mmCIF file of C-alpha atoms in Angstrom:
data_model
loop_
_atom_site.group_PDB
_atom_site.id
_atom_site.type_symbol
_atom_site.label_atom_id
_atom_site.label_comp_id
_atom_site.label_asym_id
_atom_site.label_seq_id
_atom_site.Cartn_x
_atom_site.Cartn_y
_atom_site.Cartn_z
ATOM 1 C CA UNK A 538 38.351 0.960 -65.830
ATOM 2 C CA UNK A 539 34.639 2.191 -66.400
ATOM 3 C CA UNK A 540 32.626 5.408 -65.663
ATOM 4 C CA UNK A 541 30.813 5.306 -62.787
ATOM 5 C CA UNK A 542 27.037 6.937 -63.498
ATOM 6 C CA UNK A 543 24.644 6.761 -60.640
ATOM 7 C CA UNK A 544 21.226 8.609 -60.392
ATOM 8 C CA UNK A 545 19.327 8.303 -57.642
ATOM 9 C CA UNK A 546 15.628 7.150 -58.378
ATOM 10 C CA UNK A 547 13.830 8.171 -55.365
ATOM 11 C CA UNK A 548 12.321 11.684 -56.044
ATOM 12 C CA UNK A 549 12.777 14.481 -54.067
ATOM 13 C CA UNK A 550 9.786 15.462 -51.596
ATOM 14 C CA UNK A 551 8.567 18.482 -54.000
ATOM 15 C CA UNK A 552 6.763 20.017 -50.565
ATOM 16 C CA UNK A 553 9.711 20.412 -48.494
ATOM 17 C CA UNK A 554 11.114 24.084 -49.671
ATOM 18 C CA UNK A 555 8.171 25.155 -51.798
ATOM 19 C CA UNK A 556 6.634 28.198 -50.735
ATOM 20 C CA UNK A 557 2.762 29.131 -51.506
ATOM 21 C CA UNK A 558 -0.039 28.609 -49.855
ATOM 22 C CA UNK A 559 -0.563 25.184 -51.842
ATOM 23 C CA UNK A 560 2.769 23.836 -50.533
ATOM 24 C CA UNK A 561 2.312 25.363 -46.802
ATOM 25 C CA UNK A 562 -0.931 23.370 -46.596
ATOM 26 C CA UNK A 563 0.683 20.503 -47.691
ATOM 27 C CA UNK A 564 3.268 20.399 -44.837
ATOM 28 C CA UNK A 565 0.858 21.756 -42.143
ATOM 29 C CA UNK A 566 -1.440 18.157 -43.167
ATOM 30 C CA UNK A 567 1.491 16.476 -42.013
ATOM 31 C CA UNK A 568 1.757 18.021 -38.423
ATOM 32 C CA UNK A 569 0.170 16.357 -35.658
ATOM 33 C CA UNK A 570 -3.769 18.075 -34.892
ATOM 34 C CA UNK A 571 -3.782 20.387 -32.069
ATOM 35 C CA UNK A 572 -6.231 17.873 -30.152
ATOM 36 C CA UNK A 573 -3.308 15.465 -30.312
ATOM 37 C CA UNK A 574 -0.845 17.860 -28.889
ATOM 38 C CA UNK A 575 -3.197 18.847 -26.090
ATOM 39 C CA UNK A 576 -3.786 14.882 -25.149
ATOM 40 C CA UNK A 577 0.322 14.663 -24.781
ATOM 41 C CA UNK A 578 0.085 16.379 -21.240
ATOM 42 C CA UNK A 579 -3.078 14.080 -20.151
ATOM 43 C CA UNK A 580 -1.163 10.949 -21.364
ATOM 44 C CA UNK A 581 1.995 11.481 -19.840
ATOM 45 C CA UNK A 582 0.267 12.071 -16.145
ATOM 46 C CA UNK A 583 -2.384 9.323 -16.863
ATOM 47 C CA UNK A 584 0.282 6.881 -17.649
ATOM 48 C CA UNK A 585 0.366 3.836 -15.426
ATOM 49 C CA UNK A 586 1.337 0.787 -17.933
ATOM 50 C CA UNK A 587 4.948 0.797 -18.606
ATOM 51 C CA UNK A 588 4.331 1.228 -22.477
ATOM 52 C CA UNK A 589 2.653 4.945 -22.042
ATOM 53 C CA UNK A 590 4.940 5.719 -19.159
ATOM 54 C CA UNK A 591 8.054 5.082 -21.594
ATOM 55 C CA UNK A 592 6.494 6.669 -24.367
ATOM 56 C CA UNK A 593 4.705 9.555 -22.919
ATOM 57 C CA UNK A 594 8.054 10.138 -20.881
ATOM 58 C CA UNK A 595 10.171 10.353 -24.024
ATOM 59 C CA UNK A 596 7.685 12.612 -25.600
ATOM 60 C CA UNK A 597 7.723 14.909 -22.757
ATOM 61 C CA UNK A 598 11.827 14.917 -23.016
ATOM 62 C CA UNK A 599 11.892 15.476 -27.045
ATOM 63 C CA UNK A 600 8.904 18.545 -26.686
ATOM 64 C CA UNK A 601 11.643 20.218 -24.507
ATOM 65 C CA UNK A 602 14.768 19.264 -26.070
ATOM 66 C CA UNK A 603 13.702 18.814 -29.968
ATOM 67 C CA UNK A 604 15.887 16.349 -31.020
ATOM 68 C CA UNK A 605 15.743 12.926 -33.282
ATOM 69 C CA UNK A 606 14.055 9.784 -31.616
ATOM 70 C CA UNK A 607 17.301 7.877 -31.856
ATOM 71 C CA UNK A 608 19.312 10.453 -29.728
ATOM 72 C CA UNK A 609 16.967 9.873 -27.360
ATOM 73 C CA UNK A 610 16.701 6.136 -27.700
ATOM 74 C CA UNK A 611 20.807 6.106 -26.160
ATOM 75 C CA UNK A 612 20.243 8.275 -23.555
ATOM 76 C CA UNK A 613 22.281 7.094 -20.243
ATOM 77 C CA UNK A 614 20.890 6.067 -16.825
ATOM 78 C CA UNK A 615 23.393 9.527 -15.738
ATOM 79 C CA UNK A 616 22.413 11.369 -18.366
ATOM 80 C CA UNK A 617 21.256 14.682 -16.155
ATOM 81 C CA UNK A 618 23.484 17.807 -15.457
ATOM 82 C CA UNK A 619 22.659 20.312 -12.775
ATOM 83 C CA UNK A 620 24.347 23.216 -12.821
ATOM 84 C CA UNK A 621 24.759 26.563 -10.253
ATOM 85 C CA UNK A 622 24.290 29.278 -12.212
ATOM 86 C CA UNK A 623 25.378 32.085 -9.603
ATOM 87 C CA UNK A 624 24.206 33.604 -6.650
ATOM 88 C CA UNK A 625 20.219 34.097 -6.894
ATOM 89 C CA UNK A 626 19.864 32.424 -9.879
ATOM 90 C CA UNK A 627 18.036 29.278 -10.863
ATOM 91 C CA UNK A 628 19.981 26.140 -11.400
ATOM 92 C CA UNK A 629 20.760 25.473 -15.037
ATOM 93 C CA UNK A 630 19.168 21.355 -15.613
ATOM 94 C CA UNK A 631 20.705 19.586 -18.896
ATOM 95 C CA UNK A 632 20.875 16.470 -20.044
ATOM 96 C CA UNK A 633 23.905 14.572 -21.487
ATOM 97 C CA UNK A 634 23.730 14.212 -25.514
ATOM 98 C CA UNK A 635 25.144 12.198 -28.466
ATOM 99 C CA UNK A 636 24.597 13.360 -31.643
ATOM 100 C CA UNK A 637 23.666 11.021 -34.061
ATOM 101 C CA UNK A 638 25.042 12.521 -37.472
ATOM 102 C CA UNK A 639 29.120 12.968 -35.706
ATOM 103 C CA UNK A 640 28.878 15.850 -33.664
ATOM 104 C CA UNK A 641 30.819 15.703 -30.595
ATOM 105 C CA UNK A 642 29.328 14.968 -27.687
ATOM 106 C CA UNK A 643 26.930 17.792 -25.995
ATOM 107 C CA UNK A 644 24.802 19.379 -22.751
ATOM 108 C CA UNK A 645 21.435 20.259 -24.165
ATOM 109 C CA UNK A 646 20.507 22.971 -21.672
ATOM 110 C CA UNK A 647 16.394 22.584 -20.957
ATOM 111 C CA UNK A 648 14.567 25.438 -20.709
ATOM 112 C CA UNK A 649 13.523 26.346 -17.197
ATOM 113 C CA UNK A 650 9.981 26.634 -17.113
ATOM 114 C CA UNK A 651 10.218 22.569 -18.616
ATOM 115 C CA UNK A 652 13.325 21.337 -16.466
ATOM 116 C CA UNK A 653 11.273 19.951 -14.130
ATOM 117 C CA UNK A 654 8.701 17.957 -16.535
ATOM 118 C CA UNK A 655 12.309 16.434 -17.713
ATOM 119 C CA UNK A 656 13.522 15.530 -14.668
ATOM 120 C CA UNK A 657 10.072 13.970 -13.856
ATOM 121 C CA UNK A 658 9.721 12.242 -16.910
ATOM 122 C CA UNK A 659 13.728 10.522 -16.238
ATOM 123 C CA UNK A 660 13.009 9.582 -13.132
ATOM 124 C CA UNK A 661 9.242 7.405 -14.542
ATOM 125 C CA UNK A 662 11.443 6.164 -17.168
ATOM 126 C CA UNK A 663 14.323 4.969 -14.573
ATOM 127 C CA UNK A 664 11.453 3.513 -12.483
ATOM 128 C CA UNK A 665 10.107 1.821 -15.012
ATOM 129 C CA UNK A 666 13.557 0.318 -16.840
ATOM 130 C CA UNK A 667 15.929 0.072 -13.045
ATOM 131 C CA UNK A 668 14.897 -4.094 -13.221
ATOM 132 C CA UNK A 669 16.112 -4.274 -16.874
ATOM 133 C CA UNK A 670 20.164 -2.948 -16.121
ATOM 134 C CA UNK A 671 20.298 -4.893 -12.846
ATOM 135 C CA UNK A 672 19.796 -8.015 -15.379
ATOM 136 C CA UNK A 673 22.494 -6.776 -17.816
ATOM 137 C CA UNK A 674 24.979 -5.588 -15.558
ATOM 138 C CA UNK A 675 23.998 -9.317 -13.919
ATOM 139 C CA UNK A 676 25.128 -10.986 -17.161
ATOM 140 C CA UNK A 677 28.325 -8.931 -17.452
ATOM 141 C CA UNK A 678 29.505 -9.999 -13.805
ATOM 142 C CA UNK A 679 28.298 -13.600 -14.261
ATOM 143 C CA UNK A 680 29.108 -14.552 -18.031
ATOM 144 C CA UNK A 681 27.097 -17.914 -19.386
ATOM 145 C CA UNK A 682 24.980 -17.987 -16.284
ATOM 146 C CA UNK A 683 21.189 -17.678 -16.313
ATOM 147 C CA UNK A 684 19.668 -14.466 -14.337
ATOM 148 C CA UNK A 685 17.378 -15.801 -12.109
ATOM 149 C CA UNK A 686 14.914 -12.837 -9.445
ATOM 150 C CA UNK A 687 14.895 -13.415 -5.928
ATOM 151 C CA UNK A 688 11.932 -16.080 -6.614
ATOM 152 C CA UNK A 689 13.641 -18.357 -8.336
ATOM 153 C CA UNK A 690 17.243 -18.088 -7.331
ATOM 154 C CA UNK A 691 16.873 -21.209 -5.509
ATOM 155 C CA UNK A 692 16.102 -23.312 -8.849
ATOM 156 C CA UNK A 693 20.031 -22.858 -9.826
ATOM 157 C CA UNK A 694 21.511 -25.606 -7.920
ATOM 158 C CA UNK A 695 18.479 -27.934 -9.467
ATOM 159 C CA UNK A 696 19.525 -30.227 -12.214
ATOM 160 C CA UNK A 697 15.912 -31.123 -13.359
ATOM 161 C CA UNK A 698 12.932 -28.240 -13.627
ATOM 162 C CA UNK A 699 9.361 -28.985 -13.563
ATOM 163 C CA UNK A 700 7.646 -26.700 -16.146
ATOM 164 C CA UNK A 701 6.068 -24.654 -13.456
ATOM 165 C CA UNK A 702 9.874 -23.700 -12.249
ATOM 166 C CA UNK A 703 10.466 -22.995 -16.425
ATOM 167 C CA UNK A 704 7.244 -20.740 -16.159
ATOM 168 C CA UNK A 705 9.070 -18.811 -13.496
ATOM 169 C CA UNK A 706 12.408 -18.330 -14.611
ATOM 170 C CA UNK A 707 11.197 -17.324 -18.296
ATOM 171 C CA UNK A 708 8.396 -15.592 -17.118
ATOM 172 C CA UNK A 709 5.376 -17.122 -18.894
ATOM 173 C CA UNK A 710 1.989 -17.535 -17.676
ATOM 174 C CA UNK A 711 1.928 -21.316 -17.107
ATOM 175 C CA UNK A 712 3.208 -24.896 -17.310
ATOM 176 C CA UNK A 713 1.878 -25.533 -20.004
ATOM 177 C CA UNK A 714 2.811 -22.014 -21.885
ATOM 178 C CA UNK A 715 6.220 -23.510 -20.416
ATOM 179 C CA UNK A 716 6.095 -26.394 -22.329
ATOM 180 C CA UNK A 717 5.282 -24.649 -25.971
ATOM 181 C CA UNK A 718 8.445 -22.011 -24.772
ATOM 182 C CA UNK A 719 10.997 -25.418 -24.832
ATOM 183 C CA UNK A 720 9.423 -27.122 -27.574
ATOM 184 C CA UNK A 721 10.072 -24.303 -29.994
ATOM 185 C CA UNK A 722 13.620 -24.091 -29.076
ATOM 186 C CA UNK A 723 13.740 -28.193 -29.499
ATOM 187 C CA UNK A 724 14.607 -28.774 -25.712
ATOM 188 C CA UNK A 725 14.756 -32.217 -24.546
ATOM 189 C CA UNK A 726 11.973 -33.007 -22.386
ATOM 190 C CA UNK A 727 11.652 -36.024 -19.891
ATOM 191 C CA UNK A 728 8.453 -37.155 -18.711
ATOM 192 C CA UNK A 729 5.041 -36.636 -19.914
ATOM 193 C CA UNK A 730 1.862 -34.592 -19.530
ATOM 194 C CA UNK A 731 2.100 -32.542 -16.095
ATOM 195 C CA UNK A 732 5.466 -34.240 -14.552
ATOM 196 C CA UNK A 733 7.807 -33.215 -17.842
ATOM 197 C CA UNK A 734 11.068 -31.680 -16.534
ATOM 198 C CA UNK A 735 13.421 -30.025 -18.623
ATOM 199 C CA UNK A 736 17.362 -29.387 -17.536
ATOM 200 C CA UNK A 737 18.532 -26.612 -15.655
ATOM 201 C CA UNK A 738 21.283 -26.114 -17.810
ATOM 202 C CA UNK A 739 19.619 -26.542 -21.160
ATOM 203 C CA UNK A 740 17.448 -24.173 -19.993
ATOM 204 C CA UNK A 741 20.302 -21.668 -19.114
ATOM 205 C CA UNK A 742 22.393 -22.319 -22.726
ATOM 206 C CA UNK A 743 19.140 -20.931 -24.533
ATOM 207 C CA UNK A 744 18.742 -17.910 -22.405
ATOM 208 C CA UNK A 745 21.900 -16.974 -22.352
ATOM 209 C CA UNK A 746 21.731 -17.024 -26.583
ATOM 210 C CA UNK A 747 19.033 -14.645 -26.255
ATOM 211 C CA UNK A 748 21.526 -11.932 -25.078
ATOM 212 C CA UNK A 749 21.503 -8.741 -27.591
ATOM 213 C CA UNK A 750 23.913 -8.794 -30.082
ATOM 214 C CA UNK A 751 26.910 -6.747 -29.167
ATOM 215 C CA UNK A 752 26.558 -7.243 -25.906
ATOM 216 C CA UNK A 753 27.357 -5.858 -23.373
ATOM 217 C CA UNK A 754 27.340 -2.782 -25.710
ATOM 218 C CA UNK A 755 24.039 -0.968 -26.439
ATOM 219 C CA UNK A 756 26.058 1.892 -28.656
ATOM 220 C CA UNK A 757 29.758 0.767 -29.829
ATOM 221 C CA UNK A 758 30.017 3.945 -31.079
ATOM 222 C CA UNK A 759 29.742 5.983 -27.711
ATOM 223 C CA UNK A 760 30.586 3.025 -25.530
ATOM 224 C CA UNK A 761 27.473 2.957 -23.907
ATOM 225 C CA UNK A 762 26.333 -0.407 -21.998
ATOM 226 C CA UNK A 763 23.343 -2.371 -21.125
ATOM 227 C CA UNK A 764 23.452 -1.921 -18.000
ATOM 228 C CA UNK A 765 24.032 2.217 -18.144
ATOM 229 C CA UNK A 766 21.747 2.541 -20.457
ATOM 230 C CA UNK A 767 18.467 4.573 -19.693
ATOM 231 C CA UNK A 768 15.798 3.118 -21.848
ATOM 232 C CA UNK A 769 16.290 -0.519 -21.955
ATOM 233 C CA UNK A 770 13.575 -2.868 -20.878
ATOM 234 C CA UNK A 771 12.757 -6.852 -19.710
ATOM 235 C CA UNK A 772 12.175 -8.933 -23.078
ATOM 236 C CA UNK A 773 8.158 -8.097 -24.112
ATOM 237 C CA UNK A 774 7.880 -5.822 -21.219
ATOM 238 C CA UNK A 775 6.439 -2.993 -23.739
ATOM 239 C CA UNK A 776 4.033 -5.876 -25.190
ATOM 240 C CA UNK A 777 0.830 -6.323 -22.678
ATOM 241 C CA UNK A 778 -0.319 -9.126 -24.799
ATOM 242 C CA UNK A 779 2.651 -11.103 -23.981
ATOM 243 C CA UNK A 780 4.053 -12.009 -20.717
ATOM 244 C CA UNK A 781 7.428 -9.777 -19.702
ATOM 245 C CA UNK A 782 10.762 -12.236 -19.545
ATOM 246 C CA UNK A 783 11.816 -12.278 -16.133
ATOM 247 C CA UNK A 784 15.617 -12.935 -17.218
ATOM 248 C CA UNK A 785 15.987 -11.077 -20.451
ATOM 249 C CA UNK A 786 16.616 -7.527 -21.822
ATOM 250 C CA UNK A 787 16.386 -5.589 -25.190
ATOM 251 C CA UNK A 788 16.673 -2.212 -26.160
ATOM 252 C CA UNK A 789 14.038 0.128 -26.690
ATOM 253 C CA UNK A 790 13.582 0.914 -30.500
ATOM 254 C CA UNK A 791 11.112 2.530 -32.445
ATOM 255 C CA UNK A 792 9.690 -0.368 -33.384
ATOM 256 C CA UNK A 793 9.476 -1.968 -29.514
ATOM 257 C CA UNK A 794 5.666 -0.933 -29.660
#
């Protein structure tokens, strides 16, 4: 046997329980300007792409219930408590919370005078994310088959796919943009120039890798899936540079944006 020595090399921050008025300035450089806080408000009603609503939304919930961006992140679609709190008395709002350092499992209680900017801002995030969990809980009733919306359901039964049916399943902007999406993943194409077709099922075996990984879980930990999940999105749905897959999901992260 051998001593264990271990240092750790990263300093500490040397700002963080300093007083003085050197170190106060030095934390108050790091808070957000007060014309930043006042834009919050005209972001979150301005909001009309699904990127701002998301993000404005969750910023509205975490300036009433300050809590860590990950908490938030595994919020579920039923994540909202109302509560009577006696005769002539307003009703206590709350929303359903998992700690993310081991506490048990908790109701934070919003104050009133912001309970209803919370339960505006769920409600914009569930209208923005509803598509997203009818796709997952989709793949957990029908395991190895493709999702397909209402506009291309009918392309299931086909055994070849023109590109322009690919473009639709997957959700890009054209045949050609359908093309590039099969060659990447080394499909097998038949045909050439405008008349290539592609397999149905080929076509299904790729999107069906694309599933998360631990799925049908978003959070092992709390048990919480896909398809109860609040903020989970269509694949590139928070990317308006990129076209939103119409048969795919991922979680949002801090880094979706």
């Amino acid at each position: 046997s051998v001593p264990t020595r271990w240092r750790n090399s990263i300093k500490r921050p040397g700002d963080t329980v300093r007083v003085g008025k050197k170190f106060d300035e030095r934390r108050q450089e790091k808070m957000p300007t007060e014309a930043a806080l006042d834009a919050l408000p005209k972001v979150y009603r301005l909001a009309t792409e699904p990127v701002d609503v998301l993000v404005s939304s969750v910023a509205a919930i975490l300036c009433s219930a300050p809590d860590r961006i990950n908490e938030a992140l595994i919020l579920p679609d039923l994540c909202e408590v109302h509560q009577s709190a006696g005769s002539g008395k307003a009703e206590a709002y709350g929303l359903r919370w998992w700690p993310a350092k081991g506490a048990d499992p908790m109701v934070k209680w919003i104050v009133p005078s912001m309970a209803s900017v919370v339960e505006e801002a769920i409600g914009k995030i569930r209208s923005v994310t509803h598509e997203a969990r009818q796709i997952a809980k989709w793949y957990e009733d029908h395991p190895g088959k493709i999702y397909l919306h209402e506009g291309a359901e009918h392309l299931r039964d086909v055994e070849w796919l023109m590109m322009s049916d690919v473009a639709s399943i997957i959700g890009v902007a054209n045949a050609a943009s359908a093309v590039s999406w099969c060659t990447s993943r080394k499909l097998e194409l038949n045909g050439r120039g405008a008349s290539k077709m592609v397999r149905f099922v080929d076509i299904e075996t790729v999107v069906i890798s694309m599933l998360p990984a631990g799925f049908p879980f978003l959070e092992k930990e709390t048990g919480l899936r896909y398809c109860d999940a609040l903020l989970v999105v269509r694949t590139k749905e928070l990317n308006p540079q990129k076209g939103t897959c119409c048969c795919m999901i991922e979680p949002i992260s801090i880094r979706s944006t």
